[in-house]
PDB file of C-alpha atoms and ligand atoms in Angstrom:
ATOM      1  CA  MET A  27      -0.148   0.136  -0.005  1.00 91.00           C
ATOM      2  CA  THR A  28       1.224   3.589  -0.894  1.00 96.00           C
ATOM      3  CA  ALA A  29      -0.235   6.815   0.542  1.00 98.00           C
ATOM      4  CA  ILE A  30      -0.642   9.036  -2.303  1.00 98.00           C
ATOM      5  CA  PRO A  31      -0.831  12.935  -1.564  1.00 98.00           C
ATOM      6  CA  ALA A  32      -4.379  13.878  -2.219  1.00 98.00           C
ATOM      7  CA  ARG A  33      -7.333  16.009  -1.387  1.00 98.00           C
ATOM      8  CA  PRO A  34      -8.769  15.742   1.223  1.00 98.00           C
ATOM      9  CA  TYR A  35      -6.183  13.548   2.876  1.00 98.00           C
ATOM     10  CA  PRO A  36      -3.883  10.825   1.407  1.00 98.00           C
ATOM     11  CA  TYR A  37      -5.306   8.105  -0.785  1.00 98.00           C
ATOM     12  CA  ASP A  38      -4.286   4.631  -0.014  1.00 98.00           C
ATOM     13  CA  PHE A  39      -3.165   3.025  -3.375  1.00 98.00           C
ATOM     14  CA  VAL A  40      -3.385  -0.878  -3.131  1.00 98.00           C
ATOM     15  CA  PRO A  41      -1.274  -2.509  -5.898  1.00 97.00           C
ATOM     16  CA  GLY A  42      -2.872  -5.517  -7.175  1.00 96.00           C
ATOM     17  CA  HIS A  43      -6.276  -4.434  -6.392  1.00 98.00           C
ATOM     18  CA  THR A  44      -6.564  -1.025  -8.248  1.00 98.00           C
ATOM     19  CA  ALA A  45      -7.597  -0.457 -11.765  1.00 98.00           C
ATOM     20  CA  LEU A  46      -7.657   2.747 -13.836  1.00 98.00           C
ATOM     21  CA  VAL A  47     -10.682   3.525 -15.485  1.00 98.00           C
ATOM     22  CA  VAL A  48     -10.637   5.924 -18.547  1.00 99.00           C
ATOM     23  CA  ILE A  49     -14.080   7.170 -19.241  1.00 99.00           C
ATOM     24  CA  ASP A  50     -15.533   8.154 -22.748  1.00 98.00           C
ATOM     25  CA  MET A  51     -12.304   9.327 -24.298  1.00 98.00           C
ATOM     26  CA  GLN A  52     -13.822   8.484 -27.655  1.00 98.00           C
ATOM     27  CA  ARG A  53     -13.995  10.624 -30.835  1.00 98.00           C
ATOM     28  CA  ASP A  54     -17.745  11.543 -30.269  1.00 97.00           C
ATOM     29  CA  PHE A  55     -16.667  13.861 -27.408  1.00 97.00           C
ATOM     30  CA  ILE A  56     -13.398  15.106 -28.474  1.00 97.00           C
ATOM     31  CA  GLU A  57     -13.238  15.632 -32.209  1.00 96.00           C
ATOM     32  CA  THR A  58     -15.519  18.126 -34.116  1.00 94.00           C
ATOM     33  CA  GLY A  59     -18.217  16.547 -35.869  1.00 91.00           C
ATOM     34  CA  GLY A  60     -19.046  14.143 -32.808  1.00 92.00           C
ATOM     35  CA  PHE A  61     -22.083  14.032 -30.450  1.00 93.00           C
ATOM     36  CA  GLY A  62     -20.458  16.982 -27.889  1.00 95.00           C
ATOM     37  CA  ASP A  63     -19.905  19.258 -30.919  1.00 93.00           C
ATOM     38  CA  SER A  64     -23.559  18.543 -31.995  1.00 91.00           C
ATOM     39  CA  LEU A  65     -24.540  19.737 -28.605  1.00 91.00           C
ATOM     40  CA  GLY A  66     -22.864  23.151 -29.181  1.00 92.00           C
ATOM     41  CA  ASN A  67     -19.823  22.402 -27.058  1.00 94.00           C
ATOM     42  CA  ASP A  68     -16.230  23.433 -27.723  1.00 93.00           C
ATOM     43  CA  VAL A  69     -14.565  20.259 -27.920  1.00 95.00           C
ATOM     44  CA  ALA A  70     -10.885  21.382 -28.027  1.00 94.00           C
ATOM     45  CA  ARG A  71     -10.885  21.735 -24.337  1.00 96.00           C
ATOM     46  CA  LEU A  72     -11.180  18.208 -23.767  1.00 97.00           C
ATOM     47  CA  GLU A  73      -8.518  17.370 -26.669  1.00 96.00           C
ATOM     48  CA  ALA A  74      -6.079  18.907 -24.168  1.00 96.00           C
ATOM     49  CA  ILE A  75      -5.964  16.160 -21.813  1.00 98.00           C
ATOM     50  CA  VAL A  76      -4.945  13.410 -24.126  1.00 98.00           C
ATOM     51  CA  PRO A  77      -1.507  13.944 -23.283  1.00 98.00           C
ATOM     52  CA  ALA A  78      -1.711  13.440 -19.477  1.00 98.00           C
ATOM     53  CA  THR A  79      -4.187  10.447 -19.916  1.00 98.00           C
ATOM     54  CA  ALA A  80      -1.757   8.696 -22.059  1.00 98.00           C
ATOM     55  CA  ARG A  81       0.682   9.163 -19.387  1.00 98.00           C
ATOM     56  CA  LEU A  82      -1.433   7.984 -16.823  1.00 98.00           C
ATOM     57  CA  ILE A  83      -2.399   4.770 -18.908  1.00 98.00           C
ATOM     58  CA  ALA A  84       1.413   4.315 -19.553  1.00 98.00           C
ATOM     59  CA  LEU A  85       1.835   4.230 -15.576  1.00 98.00           C
ATOM     60  CA  PHE A  86      -0.570   1.400 -15.128  1.00 98.00           C
ATOM     61  CA  ARG A  87       0.620  -0.575 -18.148  1.00 98.00           C
ATOM     62  CA  ARG A  88       4.184  -0.454 -17.093  1.00 97.00           C
ATOM     63  CA  ASN A  89       2.947  -1.845 -13.603  1.00 97.00           C
ATOM     64  CA  ARG A  90       0.740  -4.426 -15.262  1.00 97.00           C
ATOM     65  CA  TRP A  91      -2.149  -3.125 -13.351  1.00 98.00           C
ATOM     66  CA  PRO A  92      -5.764  -3.375 -15.006  1.00 98.00           C
ATOM     67  CA  VAL A  93      -6.780  -0.431 -17.480  1.00 98.00           C
ATOM     68  CA  ILE A  94     -10.611  -0.228 -18.146  1.00 98.00           C
ATOM     69  CA  HIS A  95     -11.816   2.033 -21.132  1.00 98.00           C
ATOM     70  CA  THR A  96     -15.659   3.060 -21.385  1.00 98.00           C
ATOM     71  CA  ARG A  97     -17.455   4.395 -24.325  1.00 98.00           C
ATOM     72  CA  GLU A  98     -20.900   5.746 -24.358  1.00 98.00           C
ATOM     73  CA  ALA A  99     -22.266   3.723 -26.872  1.00 98.00           C
ATOM     74  CA  HIS A 100     -25.786   2.359 -27.954  1.00 98.00           C
ATOM     75  CA  LYS A 101     -26.762  -0.646 -30.144  1.00 98.00           C
ATOM     76  CA  PRO A 102     -27.427   0.197 -34.004  1.00 98.00           C
ATOM     77  CA  ASP A 103     -31.257  -0.092 -33.333  1.00 98.00           C
ATOM     78  CA  LEU A 104     -31.066   2.198 -30.147  1.00 98.00           C
ATOM     79  CA  SER A 105     -33.026  -0.404 -28.313  1.00 98.00           C
ATOM     80  CA  ASP A 106     -30.913   0.436 -25.276  1.00 98.00           C
ATOM     81  CA  CYS A 107     -31.208   4.101 -25.563  1.00 98.00           C
ATOM     82  CA  PRO A 108     -34.666   5.541 -23.643  1.00 97.00           C
ATOM     83  CA  PRO A 109     -36.607   7.805 -26.029  1.00 96.00           C
ATOM     84  CA  SER A 110     -36.091  10.656 -23.517  1.00 96.00           C
ATOM     85  CA  LYS A 111     -32.561  10.629 -23.965  1.00 96.00           C
ATOM     86  CA  ILE A 112     -32.553  10.944 -27.891  1.00 95.00           C
ATOM     87  CA  ARG A 113     -35.216  13.857 -27.413  1.00 94.00           C
ATOM     88  CA  ARG A 114     -33.293  15.627 -24.872  1.00 91.00           C
ATOM     89  CA  GLY A 115     -31.845  19.204 -25.582  1.00 85.00           C
ATOM     90  CA  ASN A 116     -32.063  20.922 -28.711  1.00 85.00           C
ATOM     91  CA  PRO A 117     -29.049  19.395 -30.706  1.00 86.00           C
ATOM     92  CA  SER A 118     -28.076  19.812 -34.329  1.00 88.00           C
ATOM     93  CA  LEU A 119     -28.144  16.095 -34.657  1.00 91.00           C
ATOM     94  CA  HIS A 120     -29.546  13.244 -32.210  1.00 94.00           C
ATOM     95  CA  ILE A 121     -28.215  10.206 -31.275  1.00 96.00           C
ATOM     96  CA  GLY A 122     -28.304   7.598 -34.016  1.00 97.00           C
ATOM     97  CA  GLU A 123     -28.302  10.247 -36.693  1.00 96.00           C
ATOM     98  CA  VAL A 124     -25.349  10.507 -39.173  1.00 96.00           C
ATOM     99  CA  GLY A 125     -22.615  13.022 -38.497  1.00 95.00           C
ATOM    100  CA  ALA A 126     -19.284  13.494 -39.788  1.00 95.00           C
ATOM    101  CA  MET A 127     -17.997  10.542 -38.191  1.00 97.00           C
ATOM    102  CA  GLY A 128     -20.942   8.184 -38.694  1.00 97.00           C
ATOM    103  CA  ARG A 129     -24.131   7.549 -36.568  1.00 97.00           C
ATOM    104  CA  LEU A 130     -23.737   9.626 -33.035  1.00 96.00           C
ATOM    105  CA  LEU A 131     -23.070   7.564 -30.124  1.00 97.00           C
ATOM    106  CA  VAL A 132     -23.564   4.278 -31.944  1.00 98.00           C
ATOM    107  CA  MET A 133     -21.371   1.023 -31.455  1.00 98.00           C
ATOM    108  CA  GLY A 134     -19.043   0.467 -34.262  1.00 98.00           C
ATOM    109  CA  GLU A 135     -19.206   3.798 -35.758  1.00 98.00           C
ATOM    110  CA  PRO A 136     -15.999   5.740 -36.551  1.00 98.00           C
ATOM    111  CA  GLY A 137     -16.881   8.584 -33.986  1.00 98.00           C
ATOM    112  CA  ASN A 138     -17.433   5.838 -31.312  1.00 98.00           C
ATOM    113  CA  GLN A 139     -14.000   4.675 -31.213  1.00 98.00           C
ATOM    114  CA  ILE A 140     -11.325   5.845 -28.601  1.00 98.00           C
ATOM    115  CA  VAL A 141      -8.973   8.519 -29.811  1.00 98.00           C
ATOM    116  CA  ASP A 142      -5.909   6.959 -31.344  1.00 98.00           C
ATOM    117  CA  ASP A 143      -3.368   7.972 -28.893  1.00 98.00           C
ATOM    118  CA  LEU A 144      -5.260   6.118 -26.078  1.00 98.00           C
ATOM    119  CA  ARG A 145      -6.431   3.153 -27.754  1.00 98.00           C
ATOM    120  CA  PRO A 146      -6.987  -0.113 -25.813  1.00 98.00           C
ATOM    121  CA  VAL A 147      -4.225  -2.668 -26.029  1.00 98.00           C
ATOM    122  CA  GLU A 148      -4.910  -6.630 -25.948  1.00 96.00           C
ATOM    123  CA  GLY A 149      -6.311  -8.000 -22.702  1.00 95.00           C
ATOM    124  CA  GLU A 150      -7.782  -4.300 -21.333  1.00 98.00           C
ATOM    125  CA  ILE A 151     -11.484  -4.383 -20.783  1.00 97.00           C
ATOM    126  CA  VAL A 152     -13.768  -2.140 -22.990  1.00 98.00           C
ATOM    127  CA  ILE A 153     -17.065  -1.227 -21.486  1.00 98.00           C
ATOM    128  CA  ASP A 154     -19.655  -0.080 -23.908  1.00 98.00           C
ATOM    129  CA  LYS A 155     -22.081   1.726 -21.479  1.00 98.00           C
ATOM    130  CA  PRO A 156     -25.682   3.001 -22.425  1.00 98.00           C
ATOM    131  CA  GLY A 157     -25.789   5.336 -19.734  1.00 98.00           C
ATOM    132  CA  LYS A 158     -23.909   8.028 -18.052  1.00 98.00           C
ATOM    133  CA  GLY A 159     -22.732   5.955 -15.441  1.00 98.00           C
ATOM    134  CA  MET A 160     -20.379   2.793 -15.997  1.00 98.00           C
ATOM    135  CA  PHE A 161     -22.205   0.271 -13.753  1.00 98.00           C
ATOM    136  CA  TRP A 162     -25.681   0.766 -15.336  1.00 98.00           C
ATOM    137  CA  ALA A 163     -26.428  -2.124 -17.643  1.00 98.00           C
ATOM    138  CA  THR A 164     -22.734  -2.951 -18.199  1.00 98.00           C
ATOM    139  CA  GLY A 165     -21.786  -6.066 -15.916  1.00 98.00           C
ATOM    140  CA  LEU A 166     -18.896  -3.980 -14.818  1.00 98.00           C
ATOM    141  CA  HIS A 167     -19.345  -4.654 -11.236  1.00 98.00           C
ATOM    142  CA  GLU A 168     -19.052  -8.384 -11.458  1.00 98.00           C
ATOM    143  CA  GLN A 169     -15.868  -8.323 -13.640  1.00 97.00           C
ATOM    144  CA  LEU A 170     -14.186  -6.017 -10.983  1.00 98.00           C
ATOM    145  CA  GLN A 171     -15.345  -8.340  -8.222  1.00 98.00           C
ATOM    146  CA  ALA A 172     -13.965 -11.344 -10.336  1.00 97.00           C
ATOM    147  CA  VAL A 173     -10.650  -9.935 -10.095  1.00 97.00           C
ATOM    148  CA  ALA A 174     -10.759  -8.494  -6.572  1.00 98.00           C
ATOM    149  CA  ILE A 175     -10.767  -4.699  -7.536  1.00 98.00           C
ATOM    150  CA  THR A 176     -11.475  -2.647  -4.599  1.00 98.00           C
ATOM    151  CA  HIS A 177      -9.912   0.661  -5.682  1.00 98.00           C
ATOM    152  CA  LEU A 178     -10.551   2.822  -8.660  1.00 99.00           C
ATOM    153  CA  VAL A 179      -8.468   5.550 -10.256  1.00 99.00           C
ATOM    154  CA  PHE A 180     -10.523   7.786 -12.499  1.00 99.00           C
ATOM    155  CA  ALA A 181      -9.767   9.713 -15.737  1.00 99.00           C
ATOM    156  CA  GLY A 182     -11.946  10.911 -18.837  1.00 99.00           C
ATOM    157  CA  VAL A 183     -14.609  12.944 -19.827  1.00 98.00           C
ATOM    158  CA  THR A 184     -16.648  14.880 -18.823  1.00 98.00           C
ATOM    159  CA  THR A 185     -15.990  15.701 -15.288  1.00 98.00           C
ATOM    160  CA  GLU A 186     -19.346  16.373 -14.203  1.00 98.00           C
ATOM    161  CA  VAL A 187     -21.340  14.006 -16.414  1.00 98.00           C
ATOM    162  CA  CYS A 188     -19.859  10.444 -17.013  1.00 98.00           C
ATOM    163  CA  VAL A 189     -16.915  10.664 -14.770  1.00 98.00           C
ATOM    164  CA  GLN A 190     -18.860  11.991 -11.699  1.00 98.00           C
ATOM    165  CA  THR A 191     -21.984   9.868 -12.466  1.00 98.00           C
ATOM    166  CA  SER A 192     -19.547   6.488 -12.446  1.00 98.00           C
ATOM    167  CA  MET A 193     -17.625   7.657  -9.368  1.00 98.00           C
ATOM    168  CA  ARG A 194     -20.941   8.051  -7.457  1.00 98.00           C
ATOM    169  CA  GLU A 195     -21.885   4.541  -8.571  1.00 98.00           C
ATOM    170  CA  ALA A 196     -18.830   3.199  -7.654  1.00 98.00           C
ATOM    171  CA  ASN A 197     -18.847   4.940  -4.380  1.00 97.00           C
ATOM    172  CA  ASP A 198     -22.378   3.187  -3.708  1.00 97.00           C
ATOM    173  CA  ARG A 199     -20.601  -0.155  -4.476  1.00 98.00           C
ATOM    174  CA  GLY A 200     -17.808   0.226  -1.999  1.00 98.00           C
ATOM    175  CA  TYR A 201     -14.897   1.203  -4.477  1.00 98.00           C
ATOM    176  CA  GLU A 202     -12.517   3.819  -3.173  1.00 98.00           C
ATOM    177  CA  CYS A 203     -11.830   6.236  -5.904  1.00 98.00           C
ATOM    178  CA  LEU A 204      -9.278   8.667  -6.757  1.00 99.00           C
ATOM    179  CA  LEU A 205      -9.914  11.149  -9.513  1.00 99.00           C
ATOM    180  CA  ILE A 206      -6.816  12.516 -11.498  1.00 99.00           C
ATOM    181  CA  GLU A 207      -7.522  16.370 -12.074  1.00 98.00           C
ATOM    182  CA  ASP A 208      -5.388  16.936 -15.086  1.00 98.00           C
ATOM    183  CA  ALA A 209      -6.800  13.776 -16.808  1.00 98.00           C
ATOM    184  CA  THR A 210     -10.213  14.847 -16.660  1.00 98.00           C
ATOM    185  CA  GLU A 211     -11.960  17.726 -18.590  1.00 98.00           C
ATOM    186  CA  SER A 212     -15.238  19.413 -19.094  1.00 98.00           C
ATOM    187  CA  TYR A 213     -16.528  21.708 -21.768  1.00 97.00           C
ATOM    188  CA  PHE A 214     -17.311  23.944 -18.744  1.00 97.00           C
ATOM    189  CA  PRO A 215     -14.324  24.987 -16.678  1.00 98.00           C
ATOM    190  CA  GLU A 216     -16.315  26.162 -13.815  1.00 98.00           C
ATOM    191  CA  PHE A 217     -18.267  22.540 -13.710  1.00 98.00           C
ATOM    192  CA  LYS A 218     -14.870  20.924 -13.803  1.00 98.00           C
ATOM    193  CA  ALA A 219     -13.814  22.932 -10.644  1.00 98.00           C
ATOM    194  CA  ALA A 220     -17.262  22.663  -8.844  1.00 98.00           C
ATOM    195  CA  THR A 221     -17.274  18.749  -9.292  1.00 98.00           C
ATOM    196  CA  ILE A 222     -13.741  18.365  -7.783  1.00 98.00           C
ATOM    197  CA  GLU A 223     -14.791  20.306  -4.785  1.00 98.00           C
ATOM    198  CA  MET A 224     -17.985  18.079  -4.645  1.00 98.00           C
ATOM    199  CA  ILE A 225     -15.964  14.928  -4.455  1.00 98.00           C
ATOM    200  CA  VAL A 226     -13.679  16.162  -1.610  1.00 98.00           C
ATOM    201  CA  ALA A 227     -15.955  18.027   0.391  1.00 98.00           C
ATOM    202  CA  GLN A 228     -17.455  16.586   3.824  1.00 98.00           C
ATOM    203  CA  GLY A 229     -14.307  14.622   4.032  1.00 98.00           C
ATOM    204  CA  GLY A 230     -14.341  13.106   0.695  1.00 98.00           C
ATOM    205  CA  ILE A 231     -18.024  12.316   0.324  1.00 98.00           C
ATOM    206  CA  VAL A 232     -17.379  10.691  -3.251  1.00 98.00           C
ATOM    207  CA  GLY A 233     -13.526  10.229  -3.107  1.00 98.00           C
ATOM    208  CA  TRP A 234     -10.116  11.444  -3.478  1.00 98.00           C
ATOM    209  CA  VAL A 235      -8.545  14.169  -6.000  1.00 99.00           C
ATOM    210  CA  THR A 236      -4.942  14.428  -6.920  1.00 98.00           C
ATOM    211  CA  PRO A 237      -2.847  15.787  -9.832  1.00 98.00           C
ATOM    212  CA  LEU A 238      -0.978  13.247 -12.214  1.00 98.00           C
ATOM    213  CA  SER A 239       2.515  14.325 -10.975  1.00 98.00           C
ATOM    214  CA  ALA A 240       1.355  13.564  -7.213  1.00 98.00           C
ATOM    215  CA  LEU A 241       0.677   9.690  -8.418  1.00 98.00           C
ATOM    216  CA  GLU A 242       3.930   9.455 -10.942  1.00 98.00           C
ATOM    217  CA  ALA A 243       6.151  10.552  -7.923  1.00 98.00           C
ATOM    218  CA  ALA A 244       4.937   8.039  -5.614  1.00 97.00           C
ATOM    219  CA  LEU A 245       4.461   4.923  -7.759  1.00 95.00           C
ATOM    220  CA  PRO A 246       7.304   3.160  -9.539  1.00 83.00           C
TER     221      PRO A 246
HETATM  222  N1  LIG B 304     -19.351  11.052 -21.293  1.00 66.77           N
HETATM  223  C1  LIG B 304     -20.015  11.955 -20.995  1.00 66.77           C
HETATM  224  O1  LIG B 304     -19.628  12.851 -20.158  1.00 66.77           O
HETATM  225  N2  LIG B 304     -21.410  12.198 -21.885  1.00 66.77           N
HETATM  226  C2  LIG B 304     -21.795  13.393 -21.909  1.00 66.77           C
HETATM  227  O2  LIG B 304     -22.896  13.283 -22.668  1.00 66.77           O
HETATM  228  N3  LIG B 304     -21.077  14.432 -21.428  1.00 66.77           N
HETATM  229  C3  LIG B 304     -21.252  15.782 -21.423  1.00 66.77           C
HETATM  230  O3  LIG B 304     -20.876  16.643 -21.071  1.00 66.77           O
HETATM  231  N4  LIG B 304     -22.532  16.041 -22.568  1.00 66.77           N
END
């Protein structure tokens, strides 16, 4: 066990029982012409965390610790997508419609793939999730339990939507959660900052937060 300097107090990192979860670093959110763009967002903010996220993934791979990737992804017939989710908002394109990178948020489409620099390698778990949270309708909890994972380190996008939802779901299932603050981003800087404060408030009501440099300095 290694104590990682973190807010609100040091995080006990337990090798062998800790997995990295990289949330939704897919072209749909990070590149122009994807789902994030269709919602009217400036996607350039999200692309900026790719190098730090790559360094974080490399740290886990070097130590042969598990890396899990998620994608927000629906079946081609959209049977796993509530009509309310398709209707929501006033997007230029809806989920399932054809954009510059294929059908938005649909499995197998070019836009639904993880960005090249963070591509999963053989043996890493890739979860297609129909919700914002990574446990809803995915079977991930059972997969993590099967390999005795108790601690989760989080990266990815967006901080206040899929990352925070997944951390809260993980918290309720008993995982000890650490968010790497420079390997997560939001379309709204103020929402990222507020989310970090929500996580660490009240003695770490959702978990811990630390910069990548603190993790790199403490681990092999
Ligand atoms: N992955 C994720 O966060 N899905 C979203 O829809 N995020 C937004 O911020 N829209």
